[in-house]
């Protein structure tokens, strides 16, 4: 089991562009959460997908959107990129039953907006 | 709202010395508290959670609801403990984690 995999590992985009980040969850997991980690900060919750629906959302603008596919993989889309969107984006997978189950994190995608 | 505070950014300790990382939280209900660790060039991983009451790699953490704290402790630091440590809170029991800013621990040989 490769665990949680994210792609790409790094990318550079220009302000105003759009970006799509991808995440494959750990085998057996059906829930994917996305986090943004700015330099020197802890991860900040963006949103969570379960059963192909956005189940929870953090305090992020609508420019941030996502999708979950039937195989539980997920995408994070960011439109109209701002310089402040430069960060490490982490994906975490878990089991969707209510109550805490351990979240497993990917290595992250480092996004640089210039 | 969920809030986690880790006051010290960098902590340097000598090998064999005790380590204590402070974590305070703000949440109106009964949250689940966690410590996550990130070793160099590795992904973020769970170290321990308060409900399990385990000692992992010699680390323990006690939830103090009166002081709203969840400090991480280890009596004798090892070089392999050098890492970034994050305190996290799950208020709704649904894997929506609120993280602190993290503590960089450097263990000096």
Short mmCIF file of C-alpha atoms in Angstrom, two decimals:
data_model
loop_
_atom_site.label_atom_id
_atom_site.label_comp_id
_atom_site.label_asym_id
_atom_site.label_seq_id
_atom_site.Cartn_x
_atom_site.Cartn_y
_atom_site.Cartn_z
CA UNK A 1 0.00 0.00 0.00
CA UNK A 2 1.57 3.25 -1.14
CA UNK A 3 -0.44 5.23 1.37
CA UNK A 4 -1.79 8.62 0.38
CA UNK A 5 -0.29 9.88 -2.86
CA UNK A 6 -0.44 13.41 -4.20
CA UNK A 7 0.49 14.85 -7.55
CA UNK A 8 2.27 16.84 -8.65
CA UNK A 9 4.90 17.32 -5.97
CA UNK A 10 5.76 20.85 -7.05
CA UNK A 11 4.35 23.36 -9.47
CA UNK A 12 4.66 27.00 -10.32
CA UNK A 13 1.73 29.05 -11.54
CA UNK A 14 1.18 32.65 -12.50
CA UNK A 15 -1.17 34.92 -10.61
CA UNK A 16 -4.68 34.67 -12.06
CA UNK A 17 -4.25 31.16 -13.38
CA UNK A 18 -6.10 28.06 -12.25
CA UNK A 19 -4.58 24.92 -10.74
CA UNK A 20 -5.71 21.35 -10.05
CA UNK A 21 -4.08 19.17 -7.42
CA UNK A 22 -4.75 15.45 -7.12
CA UNK A 23 -4.92 12.98 -4.26
CA UNK A 24 -5.29 9.21 -4.07
CA UNK A 25 -6.33 8.01 -0.63
CA UNK A 26 -4.90 5.13 1.32
CA UNK A 27 -6.35 1.79 0.32
CA UNK A 28 -9.66 1.22 2.10
CA UNK A 29 -10.25 4.87 2.92
CA UNK A 30 -13.26 6.71 1.58
CA UNK A 31 -12.84 10.23 2.97
CA UNK A 32 -10.43 12.87 1.75
CA UNK A 33 -9.62 16.13 3.51
CA UNK A 34 -7.52 18.95 2.11
CA UNK A 35 -5.32 21.31 4.08
CA UNK A 36 -3.29 24.38 3.23
CA UNK A 37 -0.01 24.88 5.04
CA UNK A 38 1.60 28.26 4.63
CA UNK A 39 5.28 28.67 5.47
CA UNK A 40 5.83 28.59 9.22
CA UNK A 41 2.22 27.72 9.97
CA UNK A 42 0.30 24.59 10.84
CA UNK A 43 -2.03 22.97 8.31
CA UNK A 44 -5.36 24.74 7.88
CA UNK A 45 -8.48 22.77 6.94
CA UNK A 46 -9.93 23.62 3.51
CA UNK A 47 -12.67 21.02 3.02
CA UNK A 48 -13.53 17.36 3.24
CA UNK A 49 -15.12 14.99 0.73
CA UNK A 50 -17.12 11.89 1.50
CA UNK A 51 -19.36 9.91 -0.85
CA UNK A 52 -18.47 12.34 -3.63
CA UNK A 53 -19.93 15.26 -1.70
CA UNK A 54 -18.32 18.13 0.18
CA UNK A 55 -19.16 17.25 3.76
CA UNK A 56 -17.38 20.05 5.61
CA UNK A 57 -15.69 23.28 4.66
CA UNK A 58 -13.24 25.55 6.39
CA UNK A 59 -12.90 29.30 6.06
CA UNK A 60 -11.74 29.44 2.46
CA UNK A 61 -13.22 31.42 -0.43
CA UNK A 62 -15.21 29.87 -3.25
CA UNK A 63 -12.12 30.04 -5.45
CA UNK A 64 -11.22 26.81 -3.71
CA UNK A 65 -13.32 23.91 -4.93
CA UNK A 66 -12.99 20.18 -5.05
CA UNK A 67 -14.26 16.95 -6.34
CA UNK A 68 -14.27 13.32 -5.29
CA UNK A 69 -14.49 10.48 -7.76
CA UNK A 70 -16.19 7.09 -7.34
CA UNK A 71 -12.81 5.50 -6.60
CA UNK A 72 -12.48 7.99 -3.68
CA UNK A 73 -9.63 9.93 -5.24
CA UNK A 74 -10.00 13.68 -5.07
CA UNK A 75 -9.02 16.92 -6.74
CA UNK A 76 -8.52 20.37 -5.32
CA UNK A 77 -9.06 23.26 -7.72
CA UNK A 78 -8.04 26.82 -7.10
CA UNK A 79 -9.16 29.55 -9.48
CA UNK A 80 -7.82 33.07 -9.95
CA UNK A 81 -4.63 32.31 -8.09
CA UNK A 82 -3.25 34.92 -5.73
CA UNK A 83 0.31 35.25 -4.47
CA UNK A 84 -1.04 34.34 -1.03
CA UNK A 85 -2.14 30.93 -2.30
CA UNK A 86 1.50 29.87 -2.34
CA UNK A 87 1.69 27.05 0.18
CA UNK A 88 2.04 23.34 0.74
CA UNK A 89 -1.27 21.59 0.08
CA UNK A 90 -1.81 18.43 2.04
CA UNK A 91 -4.30 15.69 1.45
CA UNK A 92 -5.39 13.38 4.26
CA UNK A 93 -7.50 10.26 3.98
CA UNK A 94 -9.56 8.45 6.59
CA UNK A 95 -12.61 6.25 7.00
CA UNK A 96 -15.87 8.12 6.73
CA UNK A 97 -17.79 6.62 9.60
CA UNK A 98 -18.66 9.18 12.24
CA UNK A 99 -16.23 9.41 15.05
CA UNK A 100 -12.53 9.83 14.77
CA UNK A 101 -10.45 7.46 12.68
CA UNK A 102 -6.78 8.13 12.11
CA UNK A 103 -6.06 10.47 9.24
CA UNK A 104 -3.12 9.59 6.99
CA UNK A 105 -1.38 12.41 5.18
CA UNK A 106 0.26 12.61 1.80
CA UNK A 107 3.60 14.24 1.11
CA UNK A 108 1.92 17.35 -0.18
CA UNK A 109 2.03 19.51 -3.27
CA UNK A 110 4.16 22.64 -3.07
CA UNK A 111 2.40 25.41 -5.03
CA UNK A 112 4.26 28.60 -5.86
CA UNK A 113 2.33 31.49 -7.37
CA UNK A 114 4.44 34.13 -9.09
CA UNK B 1 -14.50 27.94 16.97
CA UNK B 2 -11.54 25.61 17.38
CA UNK B 3 -8.17 27.09 18.23
CA UNK B 4 -4.85 25.50 19.15
CA UNK B 5 -1.91 27.45 20.52
CA UNK B 6 1.68 26.24 20.66
CA UNK B 7 3.70 29.06 22.20
CA UNK B 8 7.30 28.08 21.48
CA UNK B 9 8.40 27.83 17.90
CA UNK B 10 11.83 26.29 18.42
CA UNK B 11 13.00 24.10 21.26
CA UNK B 12 16.58 22.94 21.58
CA UNK B 13 17.41 20.30 24.16
CA UNK B 14 20.41 18.13 24.90
CA UNK B 15 20.20 14.40 24.44
CA UNK B 16 18.98 12.81 27.65
CA UNK B 17 17.28 15.96 28.87
CA UNK B 18 13.50 16.16 29.34
CA UNK B 19 11.30 17.58 26.62
CA UNK B 20 8.00 19.35 27.12
CA UNK B 21 5.98 20.90 24.33
CA UNK B 22 3.09 23.08 25.38
CA UNK B 23 -0.30 23.04 23.75
CA UNK B 24 -3.39 24.98 24.78
CA UNK B 25 -6.71 24.78 23.05
CA UNK B 26 -9.97 26.63 22.84
CA UNK B 27 -13.17 24.72 22.20
CA UNK B 28 -16.56 24.86 23.84
CA UNK B 29 -17.27 21.13 23.80
CA UNK B 30 -15.22 18.00 24.50
CA UNK B 31 -12.63 17.73 21.76
CA UNK B 32 -10.28 14.98 20.79
CA UNK B 33 -6.65 16.08 21.03
CA UNK B 34 -3.69 14.78 19.07
CA UNK B 35 -0.01 15.24 18.57
CA UNK B 36 1.30 14.86 15.03
CA UNK B 37 4.98 14.65 14.13
CA UNK B 38 6.87 15.34 10.94
CA UNK B 39 10.41 14.01 10.68
CA UNK B 40 12.78 15.44 8.10
CA UNK B 41 11.65 14.64 4.56
CA UNK B 42 8.74 12.53 5.82
CA UNK B 43 5.05 13.07 5.83
CA UNK B 44 2.96 14.26 8.73
CA UNK B 45 1.99 11.32 10.94
CA UNK B 46 0.03 10.72 14.09
CA UNK B 47 2.16 10.42 17.22
CA UNK B 48 -0.53 9.97 19.84
CA UNK B 49 -4.09 10.85 20.75
CA UNK B 50 -5.37 11.61 24.20
CA UNK B 51 -8.16 9.05 24.21
CA UNK B 52 -5.77 6.14 23.74
CA UNK B 53 -3.69 7.08 26.79
CA UNK B 54 -0.66 5.41 25.26
CA UNK B 55 3.02 6.17 25.48
CA UNK B 56 4.47 6.30 21.98
CA UNK B 57 8.26 6.44 21.50
CA UNK B 58 8.48 7.46 25.15
CA UNK B 59 6.15 10.42 24.68
CA UNK B 60 3.05 10.98 26.78
CA UNK B 61 0.43 13.70 26.81
CA UNK B 62 -2.23 14.38 29.38
CA UNK B 63 -5.42 16.22 28.64
CA UNK B 64 -6.16 18.83 31.31
CA UNK B 65 -9.68 20.09 30.69
CA UNK B 66 -9.46 22.64 33.50
CA UNK B 67 -6.44 24.31 31.95
CA UNK B 68 -7.47 23.38 28.38
CA UNK B 69 -4.00 21.99 27.79
CA UNK B 70 -2.50 18.93 26.17
CA UNK B 71 1.24 19.18 26.76
CA UNK B 72 3.59 16.60 25.26
CA UNK B 73 6.36 15.23 27.42
CA UNK B 74 9.30 12.89 27.20
CA UNK B 75 11.69 12.34 30.12
CA UNK B 76 14.84 11.67 28.08
CA UNK B 77 15.22 13.15 24.61
CA UNK B 78 16.88 11.14 21.86
CA UNK B 79 18.49 12.43 18.68
CA UNK B 80 15.79 10.76 16.59
CA UNK B 81 13.21 12.96 18.33
CA UNK B 82 14.39 15.94 16.29
CA UNK B 83 11.32 16.84 14.25
CA UNK B 84 8.40 19.21 13.86
CA UNK B 85 5.56 18.58 16.31
CA UNK B 86 1.99 19.76 15.84
CA UNK B 87 -0.81 19.74 18.36
CA UNK B 88 -4.24 19.24 16.78
CA UNK B 89 -7.87 19.25 17.83
CA UNK B 90 -10.94 17.53 16.40
CA UNK B 91 -14.02 19.17 17.81
CA UNK B 92 -16.73 17.32 15.96
CA UNK B 93 -15.31 13.83 15.82
CA UNK B 94 -15.29 13.97 12.04
CA UNK B 95 -11.63 14.39 11.16
CA UNK B 96 -11.75 18.14 10.74
CA UNK B 97 -8.45 18.92 12.41
CA UNK B 98 -7.37 22.30 13.73
CA UNK B 99 -3.59 22.49 14.06
CA UNK B 100 -1.29 24.68 16.07
CA UNK B 101 1.66 26.40 14.40
CA UNK B 102 4.03 23.65 15.44
CA UNK B 103 7.20 23.25 17.48
CA UNK B 104 10.58 22.55 15.91
CA UNK B 105 12.49 20.29 18.29
CA UNK B 106 16.24 19.98 17.91
CA UNK B 107 18.02 17.43 20.07
CA UNK B 108 21.68 18.27 20.52
CA UNK B 109 23.99 15.22 20.78
#
